[in-house]
Coordinates of C-alpha atoms in Angstrom, one line a residue:
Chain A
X605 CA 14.4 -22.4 8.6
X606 CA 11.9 -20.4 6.3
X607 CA 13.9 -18.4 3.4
X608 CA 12.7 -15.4 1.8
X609 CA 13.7 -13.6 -1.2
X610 CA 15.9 -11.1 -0.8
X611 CA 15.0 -8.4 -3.6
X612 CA 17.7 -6.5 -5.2
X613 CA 19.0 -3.3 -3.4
X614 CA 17.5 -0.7 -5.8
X615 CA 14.1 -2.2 -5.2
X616 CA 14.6 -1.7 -1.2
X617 CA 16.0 1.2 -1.2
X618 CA 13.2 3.2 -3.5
X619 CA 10.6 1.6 -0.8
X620 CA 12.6 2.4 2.7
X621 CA 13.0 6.0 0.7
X622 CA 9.4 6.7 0.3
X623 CA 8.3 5.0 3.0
X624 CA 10.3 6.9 5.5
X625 CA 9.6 10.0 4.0
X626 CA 5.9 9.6 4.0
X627 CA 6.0 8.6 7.8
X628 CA 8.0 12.0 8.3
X629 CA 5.4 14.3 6.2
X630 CA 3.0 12.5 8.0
X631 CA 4.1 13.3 11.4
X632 CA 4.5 17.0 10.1
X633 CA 1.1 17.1 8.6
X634 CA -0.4 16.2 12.3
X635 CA 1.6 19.2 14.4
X636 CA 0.9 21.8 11.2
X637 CA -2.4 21.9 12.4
X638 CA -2.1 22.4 15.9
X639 CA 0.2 25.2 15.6
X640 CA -1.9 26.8 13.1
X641 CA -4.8 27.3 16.0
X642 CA -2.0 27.5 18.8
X643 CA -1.5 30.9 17.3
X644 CA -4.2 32.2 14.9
X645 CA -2.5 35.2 13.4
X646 CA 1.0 33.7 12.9
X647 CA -0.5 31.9 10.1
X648 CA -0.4 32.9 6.3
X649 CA -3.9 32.6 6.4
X650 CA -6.5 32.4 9.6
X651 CA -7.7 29.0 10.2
X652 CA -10.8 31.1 11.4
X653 CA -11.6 32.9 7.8
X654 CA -9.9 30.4 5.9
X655 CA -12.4 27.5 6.8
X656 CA -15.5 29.4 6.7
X657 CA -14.3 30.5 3.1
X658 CA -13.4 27.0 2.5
X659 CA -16.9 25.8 3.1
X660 CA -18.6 28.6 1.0
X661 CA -17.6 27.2 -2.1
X662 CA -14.9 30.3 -3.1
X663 CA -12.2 29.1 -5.2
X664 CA -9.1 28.6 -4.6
X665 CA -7.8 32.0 -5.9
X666 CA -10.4 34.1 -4.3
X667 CA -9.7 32.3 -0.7
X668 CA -5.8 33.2 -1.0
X669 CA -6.7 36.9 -2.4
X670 CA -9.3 37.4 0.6
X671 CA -8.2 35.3 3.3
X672 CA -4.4 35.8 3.1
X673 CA -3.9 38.5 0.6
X674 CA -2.8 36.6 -2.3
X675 CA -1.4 33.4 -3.3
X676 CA 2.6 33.2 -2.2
X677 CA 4.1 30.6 -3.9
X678 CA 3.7 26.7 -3.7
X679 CA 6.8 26.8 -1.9
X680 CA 5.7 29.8 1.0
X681 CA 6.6 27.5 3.7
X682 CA 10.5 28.8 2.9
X683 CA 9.1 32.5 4.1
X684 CA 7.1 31.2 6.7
X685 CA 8.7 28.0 8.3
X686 CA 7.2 28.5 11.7
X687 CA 3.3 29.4 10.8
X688 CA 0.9 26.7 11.2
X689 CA 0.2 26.6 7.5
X690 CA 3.9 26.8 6.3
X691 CA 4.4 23.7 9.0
X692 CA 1.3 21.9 7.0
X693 CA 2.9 23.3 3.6
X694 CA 6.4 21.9 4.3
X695 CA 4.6 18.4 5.4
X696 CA 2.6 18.1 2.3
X697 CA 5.8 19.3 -0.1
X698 CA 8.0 16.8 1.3
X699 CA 5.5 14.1 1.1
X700 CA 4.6 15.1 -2.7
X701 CA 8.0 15.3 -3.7
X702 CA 9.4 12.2 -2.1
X703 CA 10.0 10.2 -5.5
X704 CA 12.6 12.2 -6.0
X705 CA 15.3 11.6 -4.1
X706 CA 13.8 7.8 -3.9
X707 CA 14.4 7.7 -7.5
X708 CA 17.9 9.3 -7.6
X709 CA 19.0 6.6 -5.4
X710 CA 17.2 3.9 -6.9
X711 CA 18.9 4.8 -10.0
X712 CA 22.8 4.7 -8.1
X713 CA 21.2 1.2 -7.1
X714 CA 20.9 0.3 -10.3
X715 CA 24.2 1.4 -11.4
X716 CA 25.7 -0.4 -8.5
X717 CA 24.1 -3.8 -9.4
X718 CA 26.6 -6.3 -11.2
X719 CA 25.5 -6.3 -14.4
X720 CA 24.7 -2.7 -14.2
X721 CA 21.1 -1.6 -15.3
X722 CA 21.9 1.3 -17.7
X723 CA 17.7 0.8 -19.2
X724 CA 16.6 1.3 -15.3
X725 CA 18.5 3.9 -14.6
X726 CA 17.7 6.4 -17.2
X727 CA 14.1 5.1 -16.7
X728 CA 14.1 6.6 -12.7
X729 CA 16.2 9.8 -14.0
X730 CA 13.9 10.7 -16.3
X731 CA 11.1 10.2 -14.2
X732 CA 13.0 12.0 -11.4
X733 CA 13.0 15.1 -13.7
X734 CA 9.5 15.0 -15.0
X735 CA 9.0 15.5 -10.4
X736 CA 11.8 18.3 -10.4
X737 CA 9.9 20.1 -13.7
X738 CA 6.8 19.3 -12.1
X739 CA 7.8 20.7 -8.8
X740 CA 10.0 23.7 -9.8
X741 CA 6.8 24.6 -12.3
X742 CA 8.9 25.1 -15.4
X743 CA 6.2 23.6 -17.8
X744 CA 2.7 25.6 -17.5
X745 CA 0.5 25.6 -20.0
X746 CA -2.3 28.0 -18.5
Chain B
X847 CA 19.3 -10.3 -14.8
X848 CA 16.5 -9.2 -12.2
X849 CA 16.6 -12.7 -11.0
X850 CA 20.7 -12.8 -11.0
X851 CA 20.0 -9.7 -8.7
X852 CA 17.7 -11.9 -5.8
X853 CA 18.9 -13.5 -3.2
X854 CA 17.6 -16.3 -0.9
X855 CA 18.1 -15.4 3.2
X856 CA 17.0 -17.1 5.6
X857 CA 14.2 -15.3 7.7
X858 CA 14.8 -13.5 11.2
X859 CA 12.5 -13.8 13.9
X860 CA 11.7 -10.6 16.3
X861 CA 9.0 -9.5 18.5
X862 CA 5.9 -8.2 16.3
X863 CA 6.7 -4.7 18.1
X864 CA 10.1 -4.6 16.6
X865 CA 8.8 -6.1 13.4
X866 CA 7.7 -2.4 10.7
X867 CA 5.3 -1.1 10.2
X868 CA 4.6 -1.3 14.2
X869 CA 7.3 1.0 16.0
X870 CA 6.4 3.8 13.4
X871 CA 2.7 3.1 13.6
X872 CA 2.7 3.5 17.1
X873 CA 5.2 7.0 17.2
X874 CA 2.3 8.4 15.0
X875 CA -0.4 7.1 16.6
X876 CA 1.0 8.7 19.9
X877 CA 1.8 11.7 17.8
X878 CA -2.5 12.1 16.7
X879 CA -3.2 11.3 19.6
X880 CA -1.3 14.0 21.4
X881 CA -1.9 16.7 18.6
X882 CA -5.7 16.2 18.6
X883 CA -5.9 16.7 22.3
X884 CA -4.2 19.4 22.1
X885 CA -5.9 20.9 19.3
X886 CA -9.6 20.5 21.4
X887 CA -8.2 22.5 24.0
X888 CA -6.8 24.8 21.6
X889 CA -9.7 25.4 19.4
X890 CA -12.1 25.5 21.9
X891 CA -10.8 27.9 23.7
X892 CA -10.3 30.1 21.2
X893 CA -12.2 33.2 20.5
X894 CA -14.0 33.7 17.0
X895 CA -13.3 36.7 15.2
X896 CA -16.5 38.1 13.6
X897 CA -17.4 36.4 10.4
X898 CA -15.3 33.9 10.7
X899 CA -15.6 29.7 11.7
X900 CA -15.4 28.9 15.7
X901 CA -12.9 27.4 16.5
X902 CA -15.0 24.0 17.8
X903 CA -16.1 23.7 13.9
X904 CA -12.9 24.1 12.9
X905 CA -11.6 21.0 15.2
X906 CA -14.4 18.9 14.2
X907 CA -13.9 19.9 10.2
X908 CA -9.8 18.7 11.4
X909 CA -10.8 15.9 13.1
X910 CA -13.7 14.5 10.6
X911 CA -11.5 15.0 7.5
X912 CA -9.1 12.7 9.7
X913 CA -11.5 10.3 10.1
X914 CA -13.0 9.8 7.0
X915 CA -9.7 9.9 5.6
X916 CA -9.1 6.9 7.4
X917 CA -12.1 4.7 7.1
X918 CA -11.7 5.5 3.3
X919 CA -8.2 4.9 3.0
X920 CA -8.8 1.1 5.1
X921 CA -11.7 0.7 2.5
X922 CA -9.8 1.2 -0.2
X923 CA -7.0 -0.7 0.1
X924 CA -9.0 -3.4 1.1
X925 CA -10.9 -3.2 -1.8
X926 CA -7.9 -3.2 -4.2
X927 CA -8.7 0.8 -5.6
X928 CA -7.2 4.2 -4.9
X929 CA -8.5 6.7 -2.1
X930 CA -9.5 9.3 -4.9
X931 CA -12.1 7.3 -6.1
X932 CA -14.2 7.4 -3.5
X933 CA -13.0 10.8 -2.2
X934 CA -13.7 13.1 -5.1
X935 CA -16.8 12.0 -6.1
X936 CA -18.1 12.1 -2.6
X937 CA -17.1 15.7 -1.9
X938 CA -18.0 16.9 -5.0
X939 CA -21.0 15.1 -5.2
X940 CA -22.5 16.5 -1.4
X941 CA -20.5 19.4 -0.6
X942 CA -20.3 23.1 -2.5
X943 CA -16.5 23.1 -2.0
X944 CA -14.7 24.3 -4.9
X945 CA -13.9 21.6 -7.5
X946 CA -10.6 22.3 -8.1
X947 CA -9.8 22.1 -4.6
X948 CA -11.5 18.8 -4.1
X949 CA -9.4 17.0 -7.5
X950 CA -6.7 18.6 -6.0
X951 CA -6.6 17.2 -2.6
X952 CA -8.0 14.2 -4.0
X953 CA -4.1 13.3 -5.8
X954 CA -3.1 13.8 -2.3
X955 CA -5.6 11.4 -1.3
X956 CA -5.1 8.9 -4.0
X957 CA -1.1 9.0 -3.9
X958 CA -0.4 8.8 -0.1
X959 CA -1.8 5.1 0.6
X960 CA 0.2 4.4 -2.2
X961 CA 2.8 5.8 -0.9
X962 CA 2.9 4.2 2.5
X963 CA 2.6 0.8 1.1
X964 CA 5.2 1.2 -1.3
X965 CA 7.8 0.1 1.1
X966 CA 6.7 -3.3 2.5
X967 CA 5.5 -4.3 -1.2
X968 CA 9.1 -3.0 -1.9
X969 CA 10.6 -5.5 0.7
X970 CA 8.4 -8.1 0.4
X971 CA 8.9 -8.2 -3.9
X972 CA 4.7 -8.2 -4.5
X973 CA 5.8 -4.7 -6.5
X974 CA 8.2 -4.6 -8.9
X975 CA 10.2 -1.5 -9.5
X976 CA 10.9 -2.4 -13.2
X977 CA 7.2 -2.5 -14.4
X978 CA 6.3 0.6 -11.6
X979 CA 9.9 2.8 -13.2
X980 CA 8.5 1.8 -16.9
X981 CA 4.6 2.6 -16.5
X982 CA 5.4 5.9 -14.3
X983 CA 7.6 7.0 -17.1
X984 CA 4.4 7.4 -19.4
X985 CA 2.1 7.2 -16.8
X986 CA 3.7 10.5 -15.7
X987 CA 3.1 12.7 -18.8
X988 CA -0.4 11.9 -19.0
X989 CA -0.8 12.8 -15.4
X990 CA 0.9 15.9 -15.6
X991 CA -0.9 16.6 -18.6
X992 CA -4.1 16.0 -17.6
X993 CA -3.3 18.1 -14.1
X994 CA -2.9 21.4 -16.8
X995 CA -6.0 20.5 -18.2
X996 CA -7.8 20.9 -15.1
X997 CA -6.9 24.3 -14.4
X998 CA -6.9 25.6 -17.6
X999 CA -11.0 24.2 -18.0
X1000 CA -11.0 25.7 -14.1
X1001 CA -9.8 28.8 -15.3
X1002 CA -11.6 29.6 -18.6
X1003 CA -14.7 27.8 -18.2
X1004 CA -16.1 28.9 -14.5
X1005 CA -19.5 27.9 -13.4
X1006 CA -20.2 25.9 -16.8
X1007 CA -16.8 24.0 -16.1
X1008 CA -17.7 23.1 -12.9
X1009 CA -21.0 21.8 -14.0
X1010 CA -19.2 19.9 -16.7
X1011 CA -16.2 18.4 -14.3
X1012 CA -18.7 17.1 -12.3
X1013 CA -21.3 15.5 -15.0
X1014 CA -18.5 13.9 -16.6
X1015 CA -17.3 12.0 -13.5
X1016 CA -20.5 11.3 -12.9
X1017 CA -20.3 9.5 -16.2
X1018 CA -17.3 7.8 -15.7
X1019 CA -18.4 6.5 -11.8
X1020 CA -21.8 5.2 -13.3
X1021 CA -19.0 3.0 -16.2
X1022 CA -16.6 2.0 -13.6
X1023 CA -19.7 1.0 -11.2
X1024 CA -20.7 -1.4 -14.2
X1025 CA -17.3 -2.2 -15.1
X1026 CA -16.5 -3.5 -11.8
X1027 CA -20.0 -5.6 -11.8
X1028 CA -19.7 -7.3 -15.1
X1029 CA -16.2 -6.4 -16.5
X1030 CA -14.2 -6.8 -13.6
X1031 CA -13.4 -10.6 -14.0
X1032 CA -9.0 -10.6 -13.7
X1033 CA -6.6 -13.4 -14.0
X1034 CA -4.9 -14.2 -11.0
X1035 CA -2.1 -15.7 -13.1
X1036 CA -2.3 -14.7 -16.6
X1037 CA -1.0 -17.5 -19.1
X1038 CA 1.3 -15.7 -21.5
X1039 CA 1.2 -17.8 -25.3
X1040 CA 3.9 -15.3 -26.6
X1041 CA 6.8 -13.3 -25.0
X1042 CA 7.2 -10.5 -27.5
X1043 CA 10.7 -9.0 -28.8
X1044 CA 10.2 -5.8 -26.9
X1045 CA 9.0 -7.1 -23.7
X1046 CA 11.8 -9.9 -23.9
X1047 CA 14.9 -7.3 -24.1
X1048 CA 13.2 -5.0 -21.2
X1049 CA 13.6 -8.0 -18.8
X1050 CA 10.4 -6.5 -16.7
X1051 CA 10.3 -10.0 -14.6
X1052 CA 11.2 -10.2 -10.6
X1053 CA 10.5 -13.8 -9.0
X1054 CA 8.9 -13.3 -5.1
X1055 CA 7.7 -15.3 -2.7
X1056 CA 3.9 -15.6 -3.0
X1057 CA 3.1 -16.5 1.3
X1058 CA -0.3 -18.0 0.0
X1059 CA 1.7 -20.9 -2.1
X1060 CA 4.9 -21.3 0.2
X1061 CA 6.9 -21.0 -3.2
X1062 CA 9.2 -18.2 -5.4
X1063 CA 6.6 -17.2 -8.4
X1064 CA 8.1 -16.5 -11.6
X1065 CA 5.9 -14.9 -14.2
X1066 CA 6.6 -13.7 -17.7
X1067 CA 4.8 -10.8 -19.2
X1068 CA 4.3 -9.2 -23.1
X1069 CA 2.7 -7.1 -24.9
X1070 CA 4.9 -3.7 -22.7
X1071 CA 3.9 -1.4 -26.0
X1072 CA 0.4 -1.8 -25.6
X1073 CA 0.8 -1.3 -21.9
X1074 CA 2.3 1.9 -21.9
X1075 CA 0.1 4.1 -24.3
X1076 CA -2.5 2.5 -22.6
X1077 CA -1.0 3.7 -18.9
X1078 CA -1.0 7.5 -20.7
X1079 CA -4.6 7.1 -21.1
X1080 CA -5.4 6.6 -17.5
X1081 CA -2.7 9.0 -16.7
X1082 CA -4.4 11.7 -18.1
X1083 CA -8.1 10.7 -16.4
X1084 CA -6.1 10.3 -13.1
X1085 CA -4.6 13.8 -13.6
X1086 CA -7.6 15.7 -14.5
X1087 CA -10.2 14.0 -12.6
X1088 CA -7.9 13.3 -9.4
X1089 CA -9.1 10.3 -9.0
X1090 CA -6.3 8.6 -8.8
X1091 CA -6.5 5.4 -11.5
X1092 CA -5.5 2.3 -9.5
X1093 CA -9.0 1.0 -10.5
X1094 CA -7.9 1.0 -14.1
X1095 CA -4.0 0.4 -13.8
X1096 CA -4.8 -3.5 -12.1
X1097 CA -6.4 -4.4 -15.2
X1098 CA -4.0 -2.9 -17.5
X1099 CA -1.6 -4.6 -16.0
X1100 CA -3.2 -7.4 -15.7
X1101 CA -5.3 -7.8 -18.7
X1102 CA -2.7 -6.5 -21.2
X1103 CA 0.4 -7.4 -19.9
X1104 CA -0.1 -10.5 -18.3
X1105 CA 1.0 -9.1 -14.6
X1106 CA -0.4 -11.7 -12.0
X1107 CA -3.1 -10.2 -10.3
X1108 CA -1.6 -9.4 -6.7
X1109 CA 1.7 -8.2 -8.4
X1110 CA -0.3 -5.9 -10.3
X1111 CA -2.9 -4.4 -7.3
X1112 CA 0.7 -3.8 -5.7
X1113 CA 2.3 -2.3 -8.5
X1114 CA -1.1 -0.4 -9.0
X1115 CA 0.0 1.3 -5.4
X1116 CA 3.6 2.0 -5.8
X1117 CA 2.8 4.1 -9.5
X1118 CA 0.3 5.7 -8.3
X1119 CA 2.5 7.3 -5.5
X1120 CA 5.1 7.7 -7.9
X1121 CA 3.1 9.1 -10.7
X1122 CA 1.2 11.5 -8.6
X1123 CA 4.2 13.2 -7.1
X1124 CA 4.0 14.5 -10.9
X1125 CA 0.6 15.3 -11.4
X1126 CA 0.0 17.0 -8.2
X1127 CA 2.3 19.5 -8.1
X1128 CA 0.5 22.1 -10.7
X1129 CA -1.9 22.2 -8.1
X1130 CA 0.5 22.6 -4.9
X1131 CA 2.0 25.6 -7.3
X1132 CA -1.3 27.4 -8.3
X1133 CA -2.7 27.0 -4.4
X1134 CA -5.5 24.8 -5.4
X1135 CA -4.3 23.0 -2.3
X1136 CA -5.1 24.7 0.6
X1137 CA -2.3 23.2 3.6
X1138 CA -4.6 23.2 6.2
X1139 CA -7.7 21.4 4.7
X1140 CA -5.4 18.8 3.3
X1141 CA -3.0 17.5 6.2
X1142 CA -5.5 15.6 7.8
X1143 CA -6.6 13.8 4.8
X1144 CA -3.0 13.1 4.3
X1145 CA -2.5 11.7 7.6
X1146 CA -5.8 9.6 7.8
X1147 CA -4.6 8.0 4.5
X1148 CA -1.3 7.2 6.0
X1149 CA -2.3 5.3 8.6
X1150 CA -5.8 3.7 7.2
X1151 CA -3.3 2.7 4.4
X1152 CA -0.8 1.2 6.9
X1153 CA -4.2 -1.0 8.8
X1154 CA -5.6 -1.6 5.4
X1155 CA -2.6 -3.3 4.4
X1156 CA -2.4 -5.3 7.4
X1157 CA -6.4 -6.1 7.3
X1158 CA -6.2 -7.0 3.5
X1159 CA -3.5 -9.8 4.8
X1160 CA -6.2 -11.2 6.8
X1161 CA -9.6 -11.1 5.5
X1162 CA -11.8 -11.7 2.4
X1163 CA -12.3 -8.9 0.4
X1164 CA -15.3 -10.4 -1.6
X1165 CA -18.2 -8.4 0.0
X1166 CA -16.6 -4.9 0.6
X1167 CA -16.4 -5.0 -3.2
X1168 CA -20.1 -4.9 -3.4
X1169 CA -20.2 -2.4 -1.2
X1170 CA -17.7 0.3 -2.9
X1171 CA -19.9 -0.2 -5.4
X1172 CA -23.3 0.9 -4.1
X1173 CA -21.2 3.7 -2.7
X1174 CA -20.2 4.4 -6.3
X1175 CA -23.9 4.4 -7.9
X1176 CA -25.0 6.8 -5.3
X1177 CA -22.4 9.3 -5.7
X1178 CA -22.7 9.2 -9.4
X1179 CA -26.4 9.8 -8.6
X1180 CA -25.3 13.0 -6.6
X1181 CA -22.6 14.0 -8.9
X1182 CA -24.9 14.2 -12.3
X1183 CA -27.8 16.3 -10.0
X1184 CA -25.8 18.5 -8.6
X1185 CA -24.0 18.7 -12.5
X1186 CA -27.1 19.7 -14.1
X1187 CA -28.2 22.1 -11.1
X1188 CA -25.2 23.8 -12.0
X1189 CA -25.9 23.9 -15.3
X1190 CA -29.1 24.9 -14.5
X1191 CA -31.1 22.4 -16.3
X1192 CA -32.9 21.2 -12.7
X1193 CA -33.2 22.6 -9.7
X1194 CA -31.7 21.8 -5.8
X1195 CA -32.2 18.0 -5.5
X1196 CA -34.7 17.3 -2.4
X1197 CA -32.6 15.3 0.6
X1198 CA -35.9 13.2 0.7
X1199 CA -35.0 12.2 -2.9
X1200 CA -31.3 11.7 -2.0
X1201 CA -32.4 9.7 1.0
X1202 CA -34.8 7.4 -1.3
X1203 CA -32.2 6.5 -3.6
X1204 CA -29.5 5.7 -1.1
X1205 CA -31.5 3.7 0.5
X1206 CA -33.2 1.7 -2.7
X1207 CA -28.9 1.5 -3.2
X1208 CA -28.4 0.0 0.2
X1209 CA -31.1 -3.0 0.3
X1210 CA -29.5 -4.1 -3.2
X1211 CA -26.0 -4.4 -1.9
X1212 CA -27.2 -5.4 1.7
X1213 CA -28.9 -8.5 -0.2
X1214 CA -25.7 -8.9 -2.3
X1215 CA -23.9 -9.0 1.0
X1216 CA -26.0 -11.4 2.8
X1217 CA -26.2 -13.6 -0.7
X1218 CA -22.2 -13.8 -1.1
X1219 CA -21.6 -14.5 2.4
X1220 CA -24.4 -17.8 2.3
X1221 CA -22.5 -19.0 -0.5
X1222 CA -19.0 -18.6 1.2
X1223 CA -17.6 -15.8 -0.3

């Protein structure tokens, strides 16, 4: 019979994590859409105004100010879970932040291994952070 | 202690349909294929408020990003590079969309093959979460950094800035384009002369089963230092640019610190999904990207990644290379024109023009093509 390697559990649990999570935000990213022109006006901004703005070259700013009064927040999709948009929002947050949690895990894998990998460990905690400062938006410099 | 931590198991045999990536491929290929139905009916039918898109354009715009999305997310990965390469200079280069919102979506782009892929190079031990945990730790700051230096040249520079964004990547296609013709030459196993003391005490190595040799590979690797303030280099380009960087993290790895070539065009994948869930978020905070535009590019890189990866398994790569490259010089073409029209040093390139040199591009690779493939490759 062939045999395979089995990697070490912190190594397949950071992939099942992501990988998971990406098919999920996936899967939400492809009913955000639909939703958004199920119901034109339940959406933070309509897909009607929003596209032709899109395609006029207006930045990013002036489409939000214009299309859908001003910018709300990264994370609007809290306000507005059920608008097209906040559906799309939601899909693309959860894909974006997904090295997160994959990372804490990772780093209980690594704790868990016999020896223990202390160098690891602290490696994926402090690269989970730099996502959480990243995400929360603590560190601006504009 | 990284090979203390693998373990030999003998391998299970199931259905192909039971096997991943399969079940989920197919739940979200039912899924587009049931939302985009949907969505015709819906956009069609819908009335258009004056001054705004119809909806039919608007399901084609959905439905196009989709596509592309796809076809360049199975090109990329077969050709060993990010999505964002390809994506943000082409949108920049032949579109008036904002640029910010194009680099923007482009991390997007460039993160979420990467992402997808990450787990069966995970299982499988091509990557290796040691080098991927130690590169994303400074691959993140200059990511992150080079993210804020985006919108801080978007937000005080204007017009000029945009001019400048795109002249420069223009500039940097036209190098890679070259880079890829004459400098591109990797290792597929690096020979290592000298482990160094640093490199040595981070125990980086993982043994895996290389399929194409029927044996466990072990490699060792040096010179981690070098690697890293390298990695914050193309960090920073990947960042600002969103480009994503896989087309400079392979040879980092490979060239600096002796990663095997395969290991390191997985690895390249994994950090760039991990690295980018840093750099894209000052863009996801400011707005710069807009949900709706970008959740069908996401998607179409999900599952061209998902193909790509199972494509790249069986073919040759050689000639799609060559290809990706022509691709490349045209778009820097379109990229430094439509730089200095903004700039207003010349005026609105003719399409004749355009079509001229995309097609004086085309008959060189097309005889590239037709010369690789005589001679085998």
């Amino acid at each position: 019979m062939e045999e395979k390697l089995r990697m070490p559990v912190s190594q397949r649990v950071y992939g099942q994590v992501i990988y998971w999570i990406t098919v999920v935000a996936a899967i939400v990213c492809m009913v955000g859409p639909v939703i958004a022109m199920l119901s034109v006006d339940n959406n933070v901004m309509n897909p009607h105004y929003l596209f032709a703005e899109i395609f006029a070259g207006k930045s990013a700013a002036e489409i939000w100010q214009t299309v859908g009064g001003g910018f709300p927040g990264g994370h609007f999709y809290l306000k507005h879970p059920f608008t097209g948009d906040g559906i799309s929002q939601f899909g693309l947050a959860l894909g974006c932040g997904c090295a997160f949690p994959a990372l804490i895990a990772t780093a209980i894998g690594y704790l868990r291994e016999k020896p223990k990998v202390y160098l690891y460990a602290s490696l994926c905690i402090w690269v989970a952070f730099m996502v959480a400062v990243s995400a929360i938006g603590v560190v601006k410099s504009h | 202690m990284a090979e203390s931590a693998v373990e030999h198991a003998p391998a299970k045999k199931r259905s192909w349909y039971l096997e991943s990536p399969w079940p989920e491929a197919l739940l979200m290929v039912a899924v587009l294929i049931a939302c985009y139905i949907a969505l015709a009916f819906v956009s069609f039918g819908a009335e258009t408020p004056p001054g705004g898109m119809t909806g039919g354009r608007i399901f084609m715009c959905l439905f196009g990003f989709f596509f592309l999305s796809f076809v360049i997310a199975l090109v990329a990965v077969v050709a060993g590079i990010g999505g964002g390469v390809l994506f943000t200079p082409i949108l920049l280069a032949f579109t008036s969309l904002d640029s910010i919102i194009v680099r923007a979506t482009g991390l997007v782009v460039a993160m979420f093959s990467g992402l997808i892929s990450t787990g069966p190079f995970m299982k499988g031990g091509l990557a290796n979460l040691r080098i991927c945990v130690f590169c994303a730790a400074a691959y993140g700051v200059g990511a992150f950094s080079g993210a804020q230096g985006a919108l801080y040249v978007a937000k005080y520079l204007g017009a000029t800035g945009e001019g400048l964004v795109r002249l420069a990547l223009g500039g940097l296609l036209i190098a890679l384009a070259f880079f890829f013709i004459v400098g591109g030459k990797k290792i597929e196993w690096p020979e290592v002369k000298k482990i160094d003391g640093f490199t040595k005490k981070l125990k980086l190595g993982l043994p895996y089963f290389e399929q194409s040799l029927g044996k466990v590979m072990h490699y060792p690797l040096t010179r981690s230092w070098q690697t890293l303030i390298a990695i914050v280099g193309v960090g920073m380009l990947s960042g600002f640019f969103g480009l994503g960087a896989g087309w400079a993290i392979v040879p980092v790895q490979n060239l600096i610190m002796a990663v095997p070539l395969k290991v390191a065009a997985a690895n390249s994948g994994v950090l760039l999904g991990m690295g980018d869930c840093i750099a894209v978020w000052p863009y996801l905070l400011m707005g710069a990207i807009i949900p709706l535009f970008a959740a069908p590019w996401l998607v179409g890189q999900v599952l061209g990644g998902l193909v790509g990866a199972q494509i790249l398994i069986k073919i040759k790569a050689g000639f799609v290379r060559l290809i990706l490259i022509g691709i490349m010089f045209f778009t820097s073409f379109g990229l430094v024109c439509k730089g200095l029209n903004l700039l207003g040093v010349i005026g609105k390139v003719p399409v004749v023009l355009n079509g001229v040199v995309f097609l004086g591009i085309m008959i060189i690779v097309v005889r590239g093509v037709i010369k690789q493939i005589k001679s085998g490759g």
